[in-house]
mmCIF file of C-alpha atoms in Angstrom:
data_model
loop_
_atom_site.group_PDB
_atom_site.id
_atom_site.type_symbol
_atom_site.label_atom_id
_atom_site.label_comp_id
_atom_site.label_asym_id
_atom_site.label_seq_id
_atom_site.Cartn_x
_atom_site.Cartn_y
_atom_site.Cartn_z
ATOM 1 C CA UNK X 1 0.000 0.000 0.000
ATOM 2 C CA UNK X 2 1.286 3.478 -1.215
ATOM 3 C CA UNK X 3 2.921 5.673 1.950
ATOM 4 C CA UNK X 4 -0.087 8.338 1.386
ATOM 5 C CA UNK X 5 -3.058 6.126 1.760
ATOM 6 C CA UNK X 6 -1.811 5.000 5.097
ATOM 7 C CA UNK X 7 -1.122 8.457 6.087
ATOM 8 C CA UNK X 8 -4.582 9.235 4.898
ATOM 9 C CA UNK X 9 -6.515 6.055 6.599
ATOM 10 C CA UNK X 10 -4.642 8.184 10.104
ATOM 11 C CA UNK X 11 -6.024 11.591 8.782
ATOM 12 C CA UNK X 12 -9.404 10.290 8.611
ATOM 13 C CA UNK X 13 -8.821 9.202 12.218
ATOM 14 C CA UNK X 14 -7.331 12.291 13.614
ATOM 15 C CA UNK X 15 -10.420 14.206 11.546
ATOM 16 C CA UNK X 16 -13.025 11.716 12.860
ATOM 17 C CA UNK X 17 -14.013 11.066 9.766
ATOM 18 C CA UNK X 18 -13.548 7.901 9.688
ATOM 19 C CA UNK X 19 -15.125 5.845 12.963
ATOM 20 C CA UNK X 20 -15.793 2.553 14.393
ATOM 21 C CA UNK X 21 -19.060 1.382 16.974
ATOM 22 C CA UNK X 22 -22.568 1.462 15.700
ATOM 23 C CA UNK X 23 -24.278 3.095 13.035
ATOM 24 C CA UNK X 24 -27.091 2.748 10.787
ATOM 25 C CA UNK X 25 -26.366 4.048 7.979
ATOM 26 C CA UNK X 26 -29.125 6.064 5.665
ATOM 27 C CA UNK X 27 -30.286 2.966 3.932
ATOM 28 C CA UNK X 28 -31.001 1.454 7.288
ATOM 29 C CA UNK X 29 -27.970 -0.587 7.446
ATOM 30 C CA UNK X 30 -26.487 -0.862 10.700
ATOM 31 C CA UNK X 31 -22.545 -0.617 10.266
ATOM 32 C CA UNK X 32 -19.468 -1.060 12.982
ATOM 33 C CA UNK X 33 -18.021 1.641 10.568
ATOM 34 C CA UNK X 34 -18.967 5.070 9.418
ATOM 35 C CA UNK X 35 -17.154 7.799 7.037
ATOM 36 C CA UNK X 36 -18.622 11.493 7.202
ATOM 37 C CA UNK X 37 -16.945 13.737 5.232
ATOM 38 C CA UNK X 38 -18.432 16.522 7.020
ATOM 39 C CA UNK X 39 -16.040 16.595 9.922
ATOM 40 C CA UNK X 40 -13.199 18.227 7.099
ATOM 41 C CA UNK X 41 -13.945 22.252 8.537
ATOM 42 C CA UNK X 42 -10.625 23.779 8.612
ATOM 43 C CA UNK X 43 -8.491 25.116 6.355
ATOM 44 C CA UNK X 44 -5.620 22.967 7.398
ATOM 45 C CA UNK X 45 -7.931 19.871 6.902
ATOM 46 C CA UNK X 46 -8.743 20.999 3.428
ATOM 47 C CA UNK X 47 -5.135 21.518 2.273
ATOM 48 C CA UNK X 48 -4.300 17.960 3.539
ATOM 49 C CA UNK X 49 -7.328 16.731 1.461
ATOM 50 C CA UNK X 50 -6.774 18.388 -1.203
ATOM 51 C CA UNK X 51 -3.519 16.888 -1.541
ATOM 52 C CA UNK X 52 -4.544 13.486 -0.767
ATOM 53 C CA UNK X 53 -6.762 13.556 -3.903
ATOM 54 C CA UNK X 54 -4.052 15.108 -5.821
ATOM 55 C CA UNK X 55 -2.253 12.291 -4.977
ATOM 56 C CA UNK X 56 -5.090 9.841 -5.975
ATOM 57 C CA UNK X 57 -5.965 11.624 -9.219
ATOM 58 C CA UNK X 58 -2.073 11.785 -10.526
ATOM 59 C CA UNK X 59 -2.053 8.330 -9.912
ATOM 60 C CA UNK X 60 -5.114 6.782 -11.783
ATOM 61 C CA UNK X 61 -5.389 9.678 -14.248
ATOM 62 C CA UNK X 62 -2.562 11.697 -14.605
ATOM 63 C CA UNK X 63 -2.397 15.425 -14.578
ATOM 64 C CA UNK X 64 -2.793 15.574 -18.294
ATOM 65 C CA UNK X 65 -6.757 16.809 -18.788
ATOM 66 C CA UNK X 66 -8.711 19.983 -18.433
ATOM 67 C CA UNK X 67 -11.400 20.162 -15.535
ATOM 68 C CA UNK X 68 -11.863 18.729 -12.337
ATOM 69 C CA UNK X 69 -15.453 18.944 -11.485
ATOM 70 C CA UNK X 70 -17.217 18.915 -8.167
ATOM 71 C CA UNK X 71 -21.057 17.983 -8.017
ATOM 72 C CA UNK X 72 -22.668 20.834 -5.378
ATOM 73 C CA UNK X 73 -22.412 21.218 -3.128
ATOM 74 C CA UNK X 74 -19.875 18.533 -1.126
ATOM 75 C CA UNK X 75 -17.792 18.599 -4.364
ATOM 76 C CA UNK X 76 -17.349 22.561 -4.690
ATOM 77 C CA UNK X 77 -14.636 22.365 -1.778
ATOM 78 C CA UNK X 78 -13.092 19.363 -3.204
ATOM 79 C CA UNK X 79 -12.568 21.009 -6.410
ATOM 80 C CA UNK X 80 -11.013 23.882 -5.314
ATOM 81 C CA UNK X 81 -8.353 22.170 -2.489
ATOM 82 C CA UNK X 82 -7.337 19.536 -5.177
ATOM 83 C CA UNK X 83 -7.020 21.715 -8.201
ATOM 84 C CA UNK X 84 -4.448 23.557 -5.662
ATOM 85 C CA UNK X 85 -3.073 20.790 -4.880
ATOM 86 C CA UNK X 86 -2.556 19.405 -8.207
ATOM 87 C CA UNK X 87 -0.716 22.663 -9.335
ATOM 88 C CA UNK X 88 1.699 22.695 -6.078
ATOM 89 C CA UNK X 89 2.499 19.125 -5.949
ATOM 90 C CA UNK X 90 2.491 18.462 -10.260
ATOM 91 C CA UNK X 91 2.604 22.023 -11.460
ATOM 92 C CA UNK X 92 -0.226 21.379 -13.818
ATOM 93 C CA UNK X 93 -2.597 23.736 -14.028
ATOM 94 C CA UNK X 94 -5.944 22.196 -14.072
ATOM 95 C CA UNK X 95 -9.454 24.473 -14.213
ATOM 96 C CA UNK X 96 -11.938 23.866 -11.450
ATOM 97 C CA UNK X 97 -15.976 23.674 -12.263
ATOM 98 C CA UNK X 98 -18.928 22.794 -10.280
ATOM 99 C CA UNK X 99 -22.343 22.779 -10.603
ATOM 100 C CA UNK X 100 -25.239 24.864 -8.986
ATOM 101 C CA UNK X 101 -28.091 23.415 -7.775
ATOM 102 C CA UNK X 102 -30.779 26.146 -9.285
ATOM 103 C CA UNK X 103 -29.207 28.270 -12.230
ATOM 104 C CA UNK X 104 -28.257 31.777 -11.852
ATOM 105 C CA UNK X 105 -30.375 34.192 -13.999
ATOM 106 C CA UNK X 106 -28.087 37.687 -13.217
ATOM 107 C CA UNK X 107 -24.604 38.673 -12.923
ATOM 108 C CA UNK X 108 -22.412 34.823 -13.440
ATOM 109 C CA UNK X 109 -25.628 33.379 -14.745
ATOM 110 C CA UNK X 110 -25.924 29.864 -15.731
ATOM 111 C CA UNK X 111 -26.159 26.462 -14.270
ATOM 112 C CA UNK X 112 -22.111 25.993 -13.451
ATOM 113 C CA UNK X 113 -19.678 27.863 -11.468
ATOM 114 C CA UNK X 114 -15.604 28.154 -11.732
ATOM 115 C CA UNK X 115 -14.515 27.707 -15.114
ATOM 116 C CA UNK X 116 -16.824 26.975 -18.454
ATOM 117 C CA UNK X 117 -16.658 23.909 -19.778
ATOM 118 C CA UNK X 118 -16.018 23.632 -23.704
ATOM 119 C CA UNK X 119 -16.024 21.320 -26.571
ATOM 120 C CA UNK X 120 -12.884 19.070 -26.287
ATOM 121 C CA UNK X 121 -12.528 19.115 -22.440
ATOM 122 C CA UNK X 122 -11.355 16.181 -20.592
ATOM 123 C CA UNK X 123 -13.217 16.310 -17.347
ATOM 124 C CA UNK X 124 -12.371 14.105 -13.854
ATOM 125 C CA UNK X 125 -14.845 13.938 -11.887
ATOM 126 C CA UNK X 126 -14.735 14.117 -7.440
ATOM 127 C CA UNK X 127 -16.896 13.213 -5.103
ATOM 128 C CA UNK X 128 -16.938 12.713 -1.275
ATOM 129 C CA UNK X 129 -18.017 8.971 -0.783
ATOM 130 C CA UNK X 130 -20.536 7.344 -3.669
ATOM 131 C CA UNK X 131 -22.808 4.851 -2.649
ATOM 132 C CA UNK X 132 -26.071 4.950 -5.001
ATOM 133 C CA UNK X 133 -24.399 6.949 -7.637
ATOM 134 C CA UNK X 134 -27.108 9.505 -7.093
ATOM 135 C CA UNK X 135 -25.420 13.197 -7.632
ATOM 136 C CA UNK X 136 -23.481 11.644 -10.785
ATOM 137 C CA UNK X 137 -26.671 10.771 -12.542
ATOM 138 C CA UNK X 138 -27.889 14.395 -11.807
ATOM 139 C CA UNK X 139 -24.986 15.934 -12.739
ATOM 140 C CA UNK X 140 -23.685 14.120 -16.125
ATOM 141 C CA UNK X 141 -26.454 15.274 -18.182
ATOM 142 C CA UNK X 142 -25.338 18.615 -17.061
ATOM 143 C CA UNK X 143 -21.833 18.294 -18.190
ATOM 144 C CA UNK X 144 -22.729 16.634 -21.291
ATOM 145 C CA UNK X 145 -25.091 19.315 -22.340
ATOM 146 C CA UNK X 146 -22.071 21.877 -22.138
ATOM 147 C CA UNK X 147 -20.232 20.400 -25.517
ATOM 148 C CA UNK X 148 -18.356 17.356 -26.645
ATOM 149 C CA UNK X 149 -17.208 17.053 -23.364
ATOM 150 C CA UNK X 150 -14.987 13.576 -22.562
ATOM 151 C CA UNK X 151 -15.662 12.191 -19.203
ATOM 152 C CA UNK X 152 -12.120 10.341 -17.902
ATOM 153 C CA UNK X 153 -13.750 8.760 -14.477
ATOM 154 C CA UNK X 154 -14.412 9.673 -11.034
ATOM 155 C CA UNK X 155 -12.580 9.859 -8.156
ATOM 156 C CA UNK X 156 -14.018 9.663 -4.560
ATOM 157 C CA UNK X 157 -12.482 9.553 -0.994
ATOM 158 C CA UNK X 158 -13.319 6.236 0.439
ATOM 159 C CA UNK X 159 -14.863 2.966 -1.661
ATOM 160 C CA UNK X 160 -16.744 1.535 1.025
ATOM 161 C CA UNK X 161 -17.086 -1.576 -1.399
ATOM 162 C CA UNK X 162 -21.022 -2.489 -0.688
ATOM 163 C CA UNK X 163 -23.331 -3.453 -2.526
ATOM 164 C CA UNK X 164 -24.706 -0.907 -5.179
ATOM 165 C CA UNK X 165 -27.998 -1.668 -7.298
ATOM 166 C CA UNK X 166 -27.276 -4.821 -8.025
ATOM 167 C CA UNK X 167 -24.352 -7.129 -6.501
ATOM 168 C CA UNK X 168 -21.302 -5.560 -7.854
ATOM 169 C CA UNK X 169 -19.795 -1.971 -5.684
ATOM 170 C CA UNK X 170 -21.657 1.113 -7.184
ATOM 171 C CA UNK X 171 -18.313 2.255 -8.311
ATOM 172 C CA UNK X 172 -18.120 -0.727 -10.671
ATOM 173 C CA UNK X 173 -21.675 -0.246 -12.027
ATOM 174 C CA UNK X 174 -20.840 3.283 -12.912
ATOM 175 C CA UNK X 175 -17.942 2.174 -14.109
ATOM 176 C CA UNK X 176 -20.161 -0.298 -16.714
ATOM 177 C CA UNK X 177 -22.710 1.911 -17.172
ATOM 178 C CA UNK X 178 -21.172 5.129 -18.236
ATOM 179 C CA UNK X 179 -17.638 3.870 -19.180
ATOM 180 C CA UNK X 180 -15.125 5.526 -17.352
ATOM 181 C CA UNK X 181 -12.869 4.413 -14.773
ATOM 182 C CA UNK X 182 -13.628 5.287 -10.889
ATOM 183 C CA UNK X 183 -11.322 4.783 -7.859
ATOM 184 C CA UNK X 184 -10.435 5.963 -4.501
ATOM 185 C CA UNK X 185 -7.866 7.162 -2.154
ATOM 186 C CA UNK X 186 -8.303 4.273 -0.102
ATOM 187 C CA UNK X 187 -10.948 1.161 -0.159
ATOM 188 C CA UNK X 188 -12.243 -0.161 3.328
ATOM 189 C CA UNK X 189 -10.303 -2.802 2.927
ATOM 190 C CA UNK X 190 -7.177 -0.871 2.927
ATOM 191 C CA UNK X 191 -8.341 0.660 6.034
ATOM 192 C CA UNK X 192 -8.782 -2.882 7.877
ATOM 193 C CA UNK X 193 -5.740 -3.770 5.923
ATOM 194 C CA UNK X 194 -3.525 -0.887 7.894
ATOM 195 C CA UNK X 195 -5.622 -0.733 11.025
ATOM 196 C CA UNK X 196 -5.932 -4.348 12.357
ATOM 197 C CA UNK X 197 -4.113 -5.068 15.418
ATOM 198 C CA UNK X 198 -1.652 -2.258 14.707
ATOM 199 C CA UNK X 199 -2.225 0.824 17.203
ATOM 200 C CA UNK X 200 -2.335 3.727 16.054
ATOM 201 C CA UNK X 201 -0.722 6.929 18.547
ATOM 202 C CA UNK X 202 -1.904 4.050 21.193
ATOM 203 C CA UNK X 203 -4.746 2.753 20.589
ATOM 204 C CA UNK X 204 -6.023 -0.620 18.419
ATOM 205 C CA UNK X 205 -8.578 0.942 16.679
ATOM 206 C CA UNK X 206 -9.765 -2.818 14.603
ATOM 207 C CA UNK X 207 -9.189 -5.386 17.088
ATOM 208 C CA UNK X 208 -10.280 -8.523 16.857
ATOM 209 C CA UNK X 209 -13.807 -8.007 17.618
ATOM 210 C CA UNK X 210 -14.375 -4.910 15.470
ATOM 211 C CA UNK X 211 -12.726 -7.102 12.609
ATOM 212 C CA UNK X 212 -15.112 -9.958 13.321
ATOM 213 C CA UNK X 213 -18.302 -7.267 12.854
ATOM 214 C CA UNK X 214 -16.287 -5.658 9.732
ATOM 215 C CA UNK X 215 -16.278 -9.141 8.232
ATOM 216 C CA UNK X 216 -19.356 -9.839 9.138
ATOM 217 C CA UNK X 217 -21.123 -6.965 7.563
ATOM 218 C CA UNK X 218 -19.277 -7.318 4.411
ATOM 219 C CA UNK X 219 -20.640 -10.824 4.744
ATOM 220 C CA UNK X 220 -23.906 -9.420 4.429
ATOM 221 C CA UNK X 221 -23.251 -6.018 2.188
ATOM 222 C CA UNK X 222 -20.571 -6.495 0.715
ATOM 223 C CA UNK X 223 -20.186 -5.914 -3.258
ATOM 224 C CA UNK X 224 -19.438 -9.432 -4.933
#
């Protein structure tokens, strides 16, 4: 496992992002784990993130495209800390876009915010965590309808690898269905994969039990 996903699995940690008990999840599943992205709130976190998915983007898609686009409104930060990222860690200098939720009728008007899209753009696409697939079915269509624009894939934060629709992760059913490539800074089982029975700053945060219920609900869940 690359250096910077295990230094990321900690970040989640020290963000609380990234926790272990019991959850239910919005589908009603109850889960020993849980990721909220919402705990990222400071500037410092942001930077770190943003480099993170820098990281995760050069790797599975190389800093040679045009747009990095963040569905509103989770993806509008993303966009902007990664694009940063990108140019201070790559020195590429990649245009940020995102999408509003109701289009503007004065001043910037339009449906999308940042930087236009145009015929010919490559476009990656970032998300927080994807589980149905949802905000990408909203938000193609909109980048589609902007020009001959070429979708390269989708990058998200954590692949929780469950079940989407069907029996396969909702990452690989976008992946079939619309034909790009997705991936992630880390999958869950990297996490368990770093975490088990190794402490981190003291403490065993997967022992033996928690890996029993991870197991378990993967058992149940998990993406085939």
């Amino acid at each position: 496992m690359e250096d910077y996903k295990k230094k990321f699995i900690e970040f989640m940690i020290d963000s609380e992002v990234l926790r272990f008990g019991d959850f239910v999840t919005k589908s009603g599943r109850k889960t020993p784990f849980f990721v909220n992205t919402g705990f990222y709130r400071t500037g410092s976190q942001l930077r770190q993130l943003g480099e993170y998915y820098a990281r995760a983007i050069a790797g599975n898609f190389g800093t040679d495209f045009d747009v990095l686009f963040g569905p509103a409104y989770k993806g509008i930060p993303l966009t902007v800390a990664a694009t940063m990222a990108i140019s201070e860690l790559y020195q590429a200098d990649i245009r940020y876009c995102s999408n509003r939720k109701e289009v503007k009728d004065h001043g910037d008007k339009g449906i999308l915010l940042g930087s236009p899209l145009k015929d010919g753009d490559r476009v990656v696409i970032i998300e927080d965590v994807t589980t149905a697939g949802t905000s990408i079915e909203e938000t193609l269509p909109i980048i589609r309808a902007q020009g001959d624009i070429g979708v390269l894939g989708l990058v998200v934060s954590v692949d929780r690898m469950e079940r989407g629709q069907g029996n396969k992760s909702a990452l690989r059913e976008m992946e079939e269905k619309y034909g790009f490539k997705t991936t992630a800074i880390v999958t869950m089982a990297e996490v368990v994969e770093h975490l088990y029975n190794r402490p981190y700053k003291g403490k065993i945060h997967i022992d033996e039990n928690l890996k029993a219920a991870i197991d378990a609900y993967y058992e149940q869940y998990g993406a085939k």
